[in-house]
Coordinates of C-alpha atoms in Angstrom, one line a residue:
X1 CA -4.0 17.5 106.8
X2 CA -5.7 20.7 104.8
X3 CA -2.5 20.5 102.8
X4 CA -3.2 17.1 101.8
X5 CA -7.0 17.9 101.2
X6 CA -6.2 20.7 99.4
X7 CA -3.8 18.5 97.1
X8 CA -6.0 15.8 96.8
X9 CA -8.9 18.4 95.6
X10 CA -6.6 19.8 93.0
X11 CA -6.0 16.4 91.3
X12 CA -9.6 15.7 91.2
X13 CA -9.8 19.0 89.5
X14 CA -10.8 18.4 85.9
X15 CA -7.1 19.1 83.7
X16 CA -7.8 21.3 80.3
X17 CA -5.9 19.5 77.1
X18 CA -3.6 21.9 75.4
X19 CA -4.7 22.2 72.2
X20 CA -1.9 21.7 69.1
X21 CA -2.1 23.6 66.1
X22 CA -2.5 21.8 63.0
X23 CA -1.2 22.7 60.0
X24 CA -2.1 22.3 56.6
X25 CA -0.6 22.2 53.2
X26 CA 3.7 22.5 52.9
X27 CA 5.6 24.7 54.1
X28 CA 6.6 25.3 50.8
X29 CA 3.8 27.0 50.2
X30 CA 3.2 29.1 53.9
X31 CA 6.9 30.4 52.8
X32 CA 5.5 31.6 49.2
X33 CA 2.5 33.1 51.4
X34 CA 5.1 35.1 54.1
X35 CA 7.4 36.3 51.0
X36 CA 4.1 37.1 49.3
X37 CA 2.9 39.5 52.7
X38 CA 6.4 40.8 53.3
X39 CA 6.6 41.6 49.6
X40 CA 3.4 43.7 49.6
X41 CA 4.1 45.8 53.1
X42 CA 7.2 46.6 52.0
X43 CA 9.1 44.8 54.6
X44 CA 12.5 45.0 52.4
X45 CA 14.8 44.1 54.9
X46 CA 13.1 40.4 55.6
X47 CA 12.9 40.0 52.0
X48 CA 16.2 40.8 51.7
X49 CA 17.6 38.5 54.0
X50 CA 15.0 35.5 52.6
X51 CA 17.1 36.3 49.6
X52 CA 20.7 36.1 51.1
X53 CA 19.6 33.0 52.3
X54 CA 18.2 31.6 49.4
X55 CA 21.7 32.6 47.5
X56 CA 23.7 30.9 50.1
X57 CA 21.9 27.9 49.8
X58 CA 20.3 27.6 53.6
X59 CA 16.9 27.8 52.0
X60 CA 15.9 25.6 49.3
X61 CA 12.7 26.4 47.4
X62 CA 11.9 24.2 44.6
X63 CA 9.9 25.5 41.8
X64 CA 7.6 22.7 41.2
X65 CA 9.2 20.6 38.5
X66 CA 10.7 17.3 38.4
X67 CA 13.5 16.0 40.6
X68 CA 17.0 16.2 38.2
X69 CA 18.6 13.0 37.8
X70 CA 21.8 13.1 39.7
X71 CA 24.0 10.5 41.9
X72 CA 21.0 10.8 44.3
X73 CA 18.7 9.6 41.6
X74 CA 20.8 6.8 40.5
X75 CA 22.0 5.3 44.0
X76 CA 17.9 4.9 44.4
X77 CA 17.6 3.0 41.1
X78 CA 20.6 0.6 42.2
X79 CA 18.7 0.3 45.4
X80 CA 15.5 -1.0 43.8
X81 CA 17.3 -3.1 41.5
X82 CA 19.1 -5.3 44.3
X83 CA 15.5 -5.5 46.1
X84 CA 14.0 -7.0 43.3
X85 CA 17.3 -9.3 42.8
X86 CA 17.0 -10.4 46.9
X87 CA 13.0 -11.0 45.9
X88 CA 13.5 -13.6 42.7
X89 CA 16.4 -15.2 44.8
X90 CA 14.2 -15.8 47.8
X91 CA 11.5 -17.6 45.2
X92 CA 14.2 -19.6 43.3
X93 CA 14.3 -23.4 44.7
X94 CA 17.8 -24.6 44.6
X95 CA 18.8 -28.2 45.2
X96 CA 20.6 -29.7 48.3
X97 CA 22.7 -31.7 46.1
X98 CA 26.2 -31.1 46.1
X99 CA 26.8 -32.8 42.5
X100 CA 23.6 -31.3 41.0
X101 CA 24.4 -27.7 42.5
X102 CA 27.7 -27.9 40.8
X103 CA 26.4 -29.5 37.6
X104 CA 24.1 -26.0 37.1
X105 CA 26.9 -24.1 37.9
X106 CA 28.9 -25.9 35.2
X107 CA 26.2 -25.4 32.7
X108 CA 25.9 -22.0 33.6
X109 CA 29.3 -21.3 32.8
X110 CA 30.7 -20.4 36.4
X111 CA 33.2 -22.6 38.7
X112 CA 32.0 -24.9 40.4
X113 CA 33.8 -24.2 43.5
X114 CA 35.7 -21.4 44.9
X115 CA 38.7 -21.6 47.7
X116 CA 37.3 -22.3 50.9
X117 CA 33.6 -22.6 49.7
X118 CA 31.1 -25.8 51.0
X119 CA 28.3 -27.1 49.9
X120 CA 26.1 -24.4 51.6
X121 CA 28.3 -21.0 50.4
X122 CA 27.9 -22.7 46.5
X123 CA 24.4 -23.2 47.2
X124 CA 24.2 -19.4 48.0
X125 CA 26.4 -18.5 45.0
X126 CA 24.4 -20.6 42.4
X127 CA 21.1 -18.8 44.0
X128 CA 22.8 -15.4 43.5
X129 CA 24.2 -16.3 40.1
X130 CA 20.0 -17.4 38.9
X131 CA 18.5 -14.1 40.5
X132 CA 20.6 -12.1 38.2
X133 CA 20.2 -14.3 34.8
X134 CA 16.9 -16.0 35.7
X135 CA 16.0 -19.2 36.4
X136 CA 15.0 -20.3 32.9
X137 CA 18.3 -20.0 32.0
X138 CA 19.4 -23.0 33.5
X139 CA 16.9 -25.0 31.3
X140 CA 17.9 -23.4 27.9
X141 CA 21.6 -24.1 29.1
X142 CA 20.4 -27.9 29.2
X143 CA 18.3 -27.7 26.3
X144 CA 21.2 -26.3 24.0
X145 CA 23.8 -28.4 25.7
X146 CA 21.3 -31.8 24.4
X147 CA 20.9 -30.4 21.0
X148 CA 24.5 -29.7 20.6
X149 CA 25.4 -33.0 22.2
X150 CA 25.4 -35.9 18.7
X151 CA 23.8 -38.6 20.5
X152 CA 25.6 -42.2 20.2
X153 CA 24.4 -45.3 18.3
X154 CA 23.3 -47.3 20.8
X155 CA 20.9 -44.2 22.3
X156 CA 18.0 -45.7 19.4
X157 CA 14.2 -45.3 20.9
X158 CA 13.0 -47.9 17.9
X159 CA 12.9 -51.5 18.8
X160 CA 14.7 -53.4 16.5
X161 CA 13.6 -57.0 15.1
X162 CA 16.0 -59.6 13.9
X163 CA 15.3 -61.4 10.6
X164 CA 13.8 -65.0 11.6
X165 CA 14.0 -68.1 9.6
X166 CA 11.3 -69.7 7.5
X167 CA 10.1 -71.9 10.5
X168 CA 9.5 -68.8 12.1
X169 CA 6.9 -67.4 9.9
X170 CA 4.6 -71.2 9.9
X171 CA 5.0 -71.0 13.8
X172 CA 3.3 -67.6 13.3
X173 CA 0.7 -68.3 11.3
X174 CA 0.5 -71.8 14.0
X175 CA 0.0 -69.6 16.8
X176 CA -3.1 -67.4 14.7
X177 CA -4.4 -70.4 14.1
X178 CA -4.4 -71.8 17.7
X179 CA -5.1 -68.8 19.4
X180 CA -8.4 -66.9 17.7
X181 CA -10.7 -70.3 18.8
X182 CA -9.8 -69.9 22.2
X183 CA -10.3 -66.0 21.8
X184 CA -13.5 -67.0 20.4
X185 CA -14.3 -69.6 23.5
X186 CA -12.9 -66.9 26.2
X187 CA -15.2 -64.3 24.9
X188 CA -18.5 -66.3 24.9
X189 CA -18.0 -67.1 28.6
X190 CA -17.0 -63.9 29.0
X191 CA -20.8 -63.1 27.8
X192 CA -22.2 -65.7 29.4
X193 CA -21.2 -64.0 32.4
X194 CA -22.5 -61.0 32.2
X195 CA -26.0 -61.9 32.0
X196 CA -25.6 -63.4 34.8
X197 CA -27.6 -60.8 37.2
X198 CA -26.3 -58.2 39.5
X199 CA -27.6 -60.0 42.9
X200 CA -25.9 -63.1 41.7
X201 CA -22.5 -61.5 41.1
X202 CA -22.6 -59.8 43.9
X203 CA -23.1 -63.1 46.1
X204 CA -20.3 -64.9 44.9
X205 CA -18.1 -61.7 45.1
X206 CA -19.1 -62.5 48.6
X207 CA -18.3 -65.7 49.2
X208 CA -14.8 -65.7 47.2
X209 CA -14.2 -63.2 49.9
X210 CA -14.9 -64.6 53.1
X211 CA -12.7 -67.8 51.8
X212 CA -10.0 -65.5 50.6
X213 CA -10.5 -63.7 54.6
X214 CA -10.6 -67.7 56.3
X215 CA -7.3 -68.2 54.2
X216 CA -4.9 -70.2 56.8
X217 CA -1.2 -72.2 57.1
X218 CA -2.4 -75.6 56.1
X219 CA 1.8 -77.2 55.3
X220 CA 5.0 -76.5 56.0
X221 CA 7.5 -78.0 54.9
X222 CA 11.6 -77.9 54.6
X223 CA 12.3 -78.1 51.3
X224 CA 16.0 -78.1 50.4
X225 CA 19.0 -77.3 52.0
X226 CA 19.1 -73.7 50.4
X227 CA 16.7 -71.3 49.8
X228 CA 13.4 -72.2 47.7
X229 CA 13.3 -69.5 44.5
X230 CA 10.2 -70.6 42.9
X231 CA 7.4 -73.0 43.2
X232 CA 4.5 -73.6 40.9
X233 CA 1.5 -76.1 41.2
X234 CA 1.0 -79.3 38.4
X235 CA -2.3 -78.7 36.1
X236 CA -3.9 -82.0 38.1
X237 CA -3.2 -79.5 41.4
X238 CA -1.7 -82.7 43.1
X239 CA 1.9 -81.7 43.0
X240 CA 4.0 -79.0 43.6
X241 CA 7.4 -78.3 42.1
X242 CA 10.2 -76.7 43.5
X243 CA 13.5 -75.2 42.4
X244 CA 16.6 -74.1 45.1
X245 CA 19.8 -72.8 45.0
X246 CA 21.4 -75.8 45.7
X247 CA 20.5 -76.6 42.3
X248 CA 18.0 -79.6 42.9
X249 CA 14.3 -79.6 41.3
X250 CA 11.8 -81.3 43.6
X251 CA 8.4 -82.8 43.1
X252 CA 5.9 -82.7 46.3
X253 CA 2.5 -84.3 46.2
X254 CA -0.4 -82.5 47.4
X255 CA -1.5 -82.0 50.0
X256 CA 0.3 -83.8 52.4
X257 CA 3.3 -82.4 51.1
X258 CA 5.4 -86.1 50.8
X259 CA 8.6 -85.8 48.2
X260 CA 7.7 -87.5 45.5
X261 CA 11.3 -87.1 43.3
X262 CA 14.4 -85.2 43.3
X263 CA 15.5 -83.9 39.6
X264 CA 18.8 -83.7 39.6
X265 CA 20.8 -81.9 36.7
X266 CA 21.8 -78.1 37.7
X267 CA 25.6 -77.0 38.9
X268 CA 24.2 -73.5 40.1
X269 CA 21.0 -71.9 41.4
X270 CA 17.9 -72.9 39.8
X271 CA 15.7 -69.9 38.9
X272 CA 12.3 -71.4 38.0
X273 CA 10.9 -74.6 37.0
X274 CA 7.4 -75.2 35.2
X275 CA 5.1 -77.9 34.2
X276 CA 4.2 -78.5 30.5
X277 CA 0.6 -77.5 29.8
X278 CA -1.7 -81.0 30.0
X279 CA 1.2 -82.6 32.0
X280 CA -0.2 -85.2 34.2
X281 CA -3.7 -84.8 32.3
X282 CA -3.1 -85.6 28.7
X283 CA 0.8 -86.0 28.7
X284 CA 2.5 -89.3 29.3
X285 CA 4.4 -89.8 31.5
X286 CA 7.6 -90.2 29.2
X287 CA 6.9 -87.6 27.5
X288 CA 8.6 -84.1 28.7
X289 CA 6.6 -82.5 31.1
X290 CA 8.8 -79.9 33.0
X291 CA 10.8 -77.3 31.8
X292 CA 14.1 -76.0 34.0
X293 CA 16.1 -72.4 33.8
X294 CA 19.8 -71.9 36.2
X295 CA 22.1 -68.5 36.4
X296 CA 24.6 -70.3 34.2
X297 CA 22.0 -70.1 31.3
X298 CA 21.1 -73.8 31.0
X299 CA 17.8 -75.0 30.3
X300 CA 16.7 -78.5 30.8
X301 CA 13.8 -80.8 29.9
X302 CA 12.4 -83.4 32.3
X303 CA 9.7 -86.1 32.0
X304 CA 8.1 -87.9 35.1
X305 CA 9.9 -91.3 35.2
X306 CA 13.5 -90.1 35.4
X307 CA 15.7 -88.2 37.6
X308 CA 18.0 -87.2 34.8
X309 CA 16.6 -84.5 32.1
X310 CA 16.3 -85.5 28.9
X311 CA 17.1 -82.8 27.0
X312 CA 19.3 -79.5 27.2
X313 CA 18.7 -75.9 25.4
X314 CA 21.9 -74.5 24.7
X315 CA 22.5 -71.3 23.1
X316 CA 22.1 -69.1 26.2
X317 CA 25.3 -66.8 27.4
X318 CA 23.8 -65.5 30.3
X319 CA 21.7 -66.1 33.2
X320 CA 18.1 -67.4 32.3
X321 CA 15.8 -66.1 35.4
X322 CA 12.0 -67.2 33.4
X323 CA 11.1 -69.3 31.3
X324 CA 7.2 -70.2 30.7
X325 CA 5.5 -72.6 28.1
X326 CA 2.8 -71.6 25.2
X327 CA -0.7 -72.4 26.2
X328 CA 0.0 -75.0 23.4
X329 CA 2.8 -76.5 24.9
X330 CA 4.7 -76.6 21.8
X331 CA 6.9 -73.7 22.8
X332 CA 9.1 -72.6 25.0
X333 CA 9.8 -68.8 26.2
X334 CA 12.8 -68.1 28.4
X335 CA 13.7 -65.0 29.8
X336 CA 17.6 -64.0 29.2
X337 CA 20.2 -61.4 31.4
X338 CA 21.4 -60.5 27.7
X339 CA 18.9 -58.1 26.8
X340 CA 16.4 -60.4 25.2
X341 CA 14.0 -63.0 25.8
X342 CA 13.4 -66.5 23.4
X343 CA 10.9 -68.4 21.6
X344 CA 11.6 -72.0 21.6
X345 CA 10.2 -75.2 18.8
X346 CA 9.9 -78.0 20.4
X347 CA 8.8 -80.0 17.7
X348 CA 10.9 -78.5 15.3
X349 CA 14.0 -78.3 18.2
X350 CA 15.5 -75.1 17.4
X351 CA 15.4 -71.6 18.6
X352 CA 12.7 -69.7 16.1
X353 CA 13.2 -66.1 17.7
X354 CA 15.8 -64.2 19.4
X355 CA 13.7 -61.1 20.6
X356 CA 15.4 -57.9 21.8
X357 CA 14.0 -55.0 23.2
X358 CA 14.9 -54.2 26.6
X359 CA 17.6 -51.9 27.4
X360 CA 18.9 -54.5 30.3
X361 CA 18.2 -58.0 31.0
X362 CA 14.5 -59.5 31.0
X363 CA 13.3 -61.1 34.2
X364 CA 10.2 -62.5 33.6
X365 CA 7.6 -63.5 30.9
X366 CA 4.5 -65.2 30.4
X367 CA 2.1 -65.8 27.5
X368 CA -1.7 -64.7 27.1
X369 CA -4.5 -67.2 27.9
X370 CA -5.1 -67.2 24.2
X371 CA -1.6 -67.8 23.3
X372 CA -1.6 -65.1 21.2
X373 CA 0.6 -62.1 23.1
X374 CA 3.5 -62.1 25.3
X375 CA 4.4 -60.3 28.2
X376 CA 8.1 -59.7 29.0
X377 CA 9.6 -57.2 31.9
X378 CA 13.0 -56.2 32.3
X379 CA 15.9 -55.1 34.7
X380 CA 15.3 -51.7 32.6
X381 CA 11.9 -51.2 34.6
X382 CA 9.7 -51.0 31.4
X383 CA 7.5 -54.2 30.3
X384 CA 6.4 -55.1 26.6
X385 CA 3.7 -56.7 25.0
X386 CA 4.4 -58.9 21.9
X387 CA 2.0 -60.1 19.5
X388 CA 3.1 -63.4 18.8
X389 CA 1.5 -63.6 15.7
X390 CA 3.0 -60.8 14.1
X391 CA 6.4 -59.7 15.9
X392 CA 5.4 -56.6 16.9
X393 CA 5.6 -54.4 20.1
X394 CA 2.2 -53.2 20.8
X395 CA 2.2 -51.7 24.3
X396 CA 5.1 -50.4 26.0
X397 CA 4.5 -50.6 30.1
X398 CA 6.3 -47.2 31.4
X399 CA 5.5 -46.2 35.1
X400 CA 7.5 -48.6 37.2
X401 CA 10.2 -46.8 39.2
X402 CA 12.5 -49.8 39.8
X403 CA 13.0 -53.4 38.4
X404 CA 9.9 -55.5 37.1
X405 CA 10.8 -59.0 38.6
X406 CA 7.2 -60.6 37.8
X407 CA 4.7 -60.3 34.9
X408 CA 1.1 -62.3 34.6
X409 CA -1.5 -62.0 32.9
X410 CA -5.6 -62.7 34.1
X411 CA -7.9 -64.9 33.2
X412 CA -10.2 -62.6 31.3
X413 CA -7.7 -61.6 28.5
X414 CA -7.2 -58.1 29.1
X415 CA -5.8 -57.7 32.8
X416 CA -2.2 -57.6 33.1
X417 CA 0.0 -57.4 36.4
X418 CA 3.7 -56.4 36.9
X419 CA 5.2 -56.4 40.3
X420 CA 8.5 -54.0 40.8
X421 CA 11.7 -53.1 42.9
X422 CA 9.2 -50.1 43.8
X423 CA 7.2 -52.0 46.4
X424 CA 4.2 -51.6 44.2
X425 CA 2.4 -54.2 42.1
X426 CA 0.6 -52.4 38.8
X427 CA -2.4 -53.7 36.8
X428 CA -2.9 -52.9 33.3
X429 CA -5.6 -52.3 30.8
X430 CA -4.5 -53.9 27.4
X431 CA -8.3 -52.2 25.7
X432 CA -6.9 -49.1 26.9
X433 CA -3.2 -49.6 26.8
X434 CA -2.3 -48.0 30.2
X435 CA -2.4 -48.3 33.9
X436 CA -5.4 -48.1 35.3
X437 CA -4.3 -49.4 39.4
X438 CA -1.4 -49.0 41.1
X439 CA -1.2 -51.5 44.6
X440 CA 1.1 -50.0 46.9
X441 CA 2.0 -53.4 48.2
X442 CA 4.9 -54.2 50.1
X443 CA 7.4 -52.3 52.6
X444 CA 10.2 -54.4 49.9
X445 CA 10.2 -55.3 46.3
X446 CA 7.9 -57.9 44.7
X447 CA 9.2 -61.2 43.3
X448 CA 6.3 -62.8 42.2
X449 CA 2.4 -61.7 41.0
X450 CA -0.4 -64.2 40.2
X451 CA -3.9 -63.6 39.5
X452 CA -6.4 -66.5 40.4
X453 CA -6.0 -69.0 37.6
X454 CA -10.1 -69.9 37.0
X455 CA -11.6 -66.9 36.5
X456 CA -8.7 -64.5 38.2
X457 CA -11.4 -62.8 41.2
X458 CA -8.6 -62.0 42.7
X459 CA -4.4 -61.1 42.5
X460 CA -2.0 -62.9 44.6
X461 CA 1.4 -60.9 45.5
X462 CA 5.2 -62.2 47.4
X463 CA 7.5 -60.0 48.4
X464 CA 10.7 -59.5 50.3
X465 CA 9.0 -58.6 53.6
X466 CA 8.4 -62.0 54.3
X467 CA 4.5 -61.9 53.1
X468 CA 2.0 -62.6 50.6
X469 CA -1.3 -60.9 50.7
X470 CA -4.3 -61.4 48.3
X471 CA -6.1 -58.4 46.8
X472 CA -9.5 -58.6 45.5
X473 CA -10.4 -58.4 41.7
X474 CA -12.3 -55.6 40.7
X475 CA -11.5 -52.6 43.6
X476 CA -8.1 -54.4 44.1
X477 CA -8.2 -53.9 48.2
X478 CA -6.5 -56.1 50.6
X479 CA -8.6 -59.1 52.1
X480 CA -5.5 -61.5 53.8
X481 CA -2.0 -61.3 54.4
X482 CA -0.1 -64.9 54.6
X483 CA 2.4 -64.1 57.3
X484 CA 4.8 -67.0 58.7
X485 CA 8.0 -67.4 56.4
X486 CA 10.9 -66.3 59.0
X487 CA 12.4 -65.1 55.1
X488 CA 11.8 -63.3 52.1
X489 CA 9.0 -64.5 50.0
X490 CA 10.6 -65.6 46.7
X491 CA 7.7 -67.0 44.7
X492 CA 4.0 -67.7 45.2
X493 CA 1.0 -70.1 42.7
X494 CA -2.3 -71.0 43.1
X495 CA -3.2 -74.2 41.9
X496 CA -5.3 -74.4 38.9
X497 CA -8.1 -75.7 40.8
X498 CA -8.1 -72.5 43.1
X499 CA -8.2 -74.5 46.1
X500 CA -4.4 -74.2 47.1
X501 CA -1.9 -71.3 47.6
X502 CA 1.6 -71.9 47.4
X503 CA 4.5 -70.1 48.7
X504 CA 8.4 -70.2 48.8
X505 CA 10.6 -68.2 50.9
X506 CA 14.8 -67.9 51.7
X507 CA 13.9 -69.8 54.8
X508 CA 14.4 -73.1 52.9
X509 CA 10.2 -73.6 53.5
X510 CA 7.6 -73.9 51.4
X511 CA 4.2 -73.5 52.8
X512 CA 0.3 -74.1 51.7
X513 CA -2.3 -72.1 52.2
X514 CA -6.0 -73.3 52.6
X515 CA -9.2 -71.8 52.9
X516 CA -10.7 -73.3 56.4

């Protein structure tokens, strides 16, 4: 027990820290201090064996200067130099493409593959091969590569204009004359309208909502046989016309939606048909009052009393996807697969301009309000204005990543829509010559944009999700999706009187939509 005590009292005992010496300065320097003592109290034997051992190269004393550059020296400059190599290759950003990895490598002058290596070891090698010569090097590789490339004929940026005939000049100077009155007209109500006060705007903003949100299925009805590819109301808004792929052209009054007559003319798909402007208002009935396009290029001309066309365009060799009339209703546009799009005399019955300008085929066109412009898109993405009255490209629409399936212009003049392969619909400014929305639509690509036809308050968009939604005009936000085609939505109208929406779908349907 004391044992134990006495144990237990020694470990409460406080324990004293050994203290370390510290030393200061290098030993360098206590060994000049030692020589220095020995040296003065004539301790010649220490001295003498410091010496010895300095002389057989034990003890290594420097005398203060700089390092001598040696194999040492250099193995530590071929050190830092592969850090700093590791360090740009860790910050280079190589591609996962397989093609485009071996593309750079070509460029770069190395193989482009090695025995045995994948995608990942040439990955590595290109990112080794850029930390040594730097990655700009791969864009002054490009850069020369263009420069030193001769670029082929058919690579021209200009548009090019084909000489037109006489006639083609007075239907110029026709279309000026038609189309600066109704400029004039459009731009009076235009300041008619804004006088009109804030509060008062902003109420009917309102209500042109809430009819757009109360939007419901008013009509379904089968249509043909084969899918419906376009639909588009009369100017009286009391019949509808379709077009199928079986190659029929309907008539449907409206509303109830009754078939009124079958046109009967194309051997392939139909890809749009149209009514001539004042058709069923001003027009007689004998007169021609629709306008027909097919994939085997035909056009035909149709009046109201007959079942037969009365009238082919010829001179298309390829597929004709659009065609749209002049606000006068003396010409006729159609949209061609060969690059270009037409201009049509009706009075004169003869084609007055073949105009080129696309890259690929043109898809869709439709003329301004005034009747002044056209708007054309293409298969090559890009749209183009035309003024009409001069033959010149004034605005070039670049932004669309895919197709442009549908062009239309608004009411007011200087709003323009284009709906693309890219899911999204685009409006333009024509004042300022660019894009000043972009709608991110659809979940598929668009195949037909309207605005409202009065006063265009709001934009009307189909696609192939099997939907149409409205967005509102200015702010462009959503207010109603028309879901209930069981197919894609190939072409959408409103009737002229606003009251009506229209839409076609692969489900061999047609359907109208009413505001409850």
């Amino acid at each position: 027990m004391c044992s134990s005590s006495e144990m237990s009292d020694d470990e409460d005992a406080p324990r004293t820290a050994k203290r370390t010496r510290i030393y200061y300065g290098s030993l360098e320097g206590q060994e000049r201090q030692r020589m220095g003592r020995e040296a003065g109290g004539g301790t010649k034997g220490g001295s003498a064996a410091i010496k010895a051992g300095i002389k057989a190269g034990n003890i290594n004393i420097s005398s203060g200067g700089e390092l001598a550059s040696g194999p040492s020296g250099e193995r530590q400059s071929d050190v830092l130099v592969e850090f700093e190599r590791r360090r740009r290759a860790r910050h280079l950003a190589i591609s996962t493409d397989d093609s485009e990895v071996k593309g750079c490598l070509r460029r770069l002058g190395e193989p482009i593959t090695l025995f045995g290596e994948g995608p990942a070891d040439r990955r590595e090698r290109l990112r080794a091969v850029l930390s040594v010569v730097g990655g700009d090097a791969l864009s002054k590789s490009k850069k020369d590569a263009e420069s030193s490339r001769p670029r082929p004929q058919d690579e021209r940026q200009e548009t090019w204009y084909h000489e037109g005939p006489a006639s083609l000049k007075e239907a110029r100077l026709w279309m000026a004359k038609f189309s600066l009155p109704r400029a004039v007209k459009r731009l009076d109500e235009a300041r008619i309208q804004k006088e009109v006060s804030e509060s008062a705007r902003t109420i009917r903003q309102q209500e042109l909502h809430k009819n757009l949100q109360n939007l419901n299925n008013f009509c379904s009805q089968i249509g043909d046989d084969r899918p419906i590819s376009y639909c588009q109301f009369s100017p009286d808004s009391k019949m509808l016309a379709t077009g199928s792929w079986s190659g029929l052209c309907k008539l449907w009054s409206v509303p109830d939606s009754q078939l009124v007559r079958t046109l009967r003319g194309h051997n392939t798909s139909v890809g749009a048909v149209v009514f001539r402007p004042g058709s069923t208002l001003s027009l007689e009935k004998s007169d021609v009052n629709l306008a027909s396009c097919s994939t085997d290029g035909v056009v035909k001309l149709w009046n109201l009393q007959s079942d037969e066309p009365v009238a082919d365009i010829e001179g298309h060799m390829s597929r004709v996807s659009r065609l749209a009339w002049h606000p006068s209703g003396r010409f006729l546009g159609t949209a061609c697969y060969d690059n270009s799009w037409r201009l049509w005399d009706l009075e004169l019955r003869e084609e007055i301009l073949h105009q080129e300008g696309h890259s690929k085929g043109v898809h869709d066109l439709h003329f301004h309000p005034d009747g002044s412009l056209a708007l054309t898109g293409g298969l090559d993405a890009f749209g183009r204005l035309w003024d009409l009255r001069t033959g010149r490209c004034i605005m070039f629409l670049e932004g669309h990543l895919k197709e442009i399936y549908s062009v239309c212009f608004s009411p007011n003049g200087w709003h323009a829509a284009t709906g693309s392969g890219d899911h999204t619909c685009k409006v333009w400014d024509l004042r300022t010559r660019k894009c000043i929305y972009t709608i991110a639509a659809h979940q598929n690509l668009l195949s037909s944009v309207r605005f409202q036809p009065t006063d265009g308050h709001f934009l009307l968009t189909g696609a192939y999700d099997n939907t149409a939604k409205a967005w509102s005009h200015p702010g462009w936000s959503p207010m109603k999706t028309l879901a209930g085609h069981e197919g894609k939505v190939m072409g959408v109208d409103i009737s002229p009187d606003g009251g009506l929406i229209a839409t076609c779908s692969y489900d061999r349907t047609f359907k109208l939509w009413l505001s409850e």
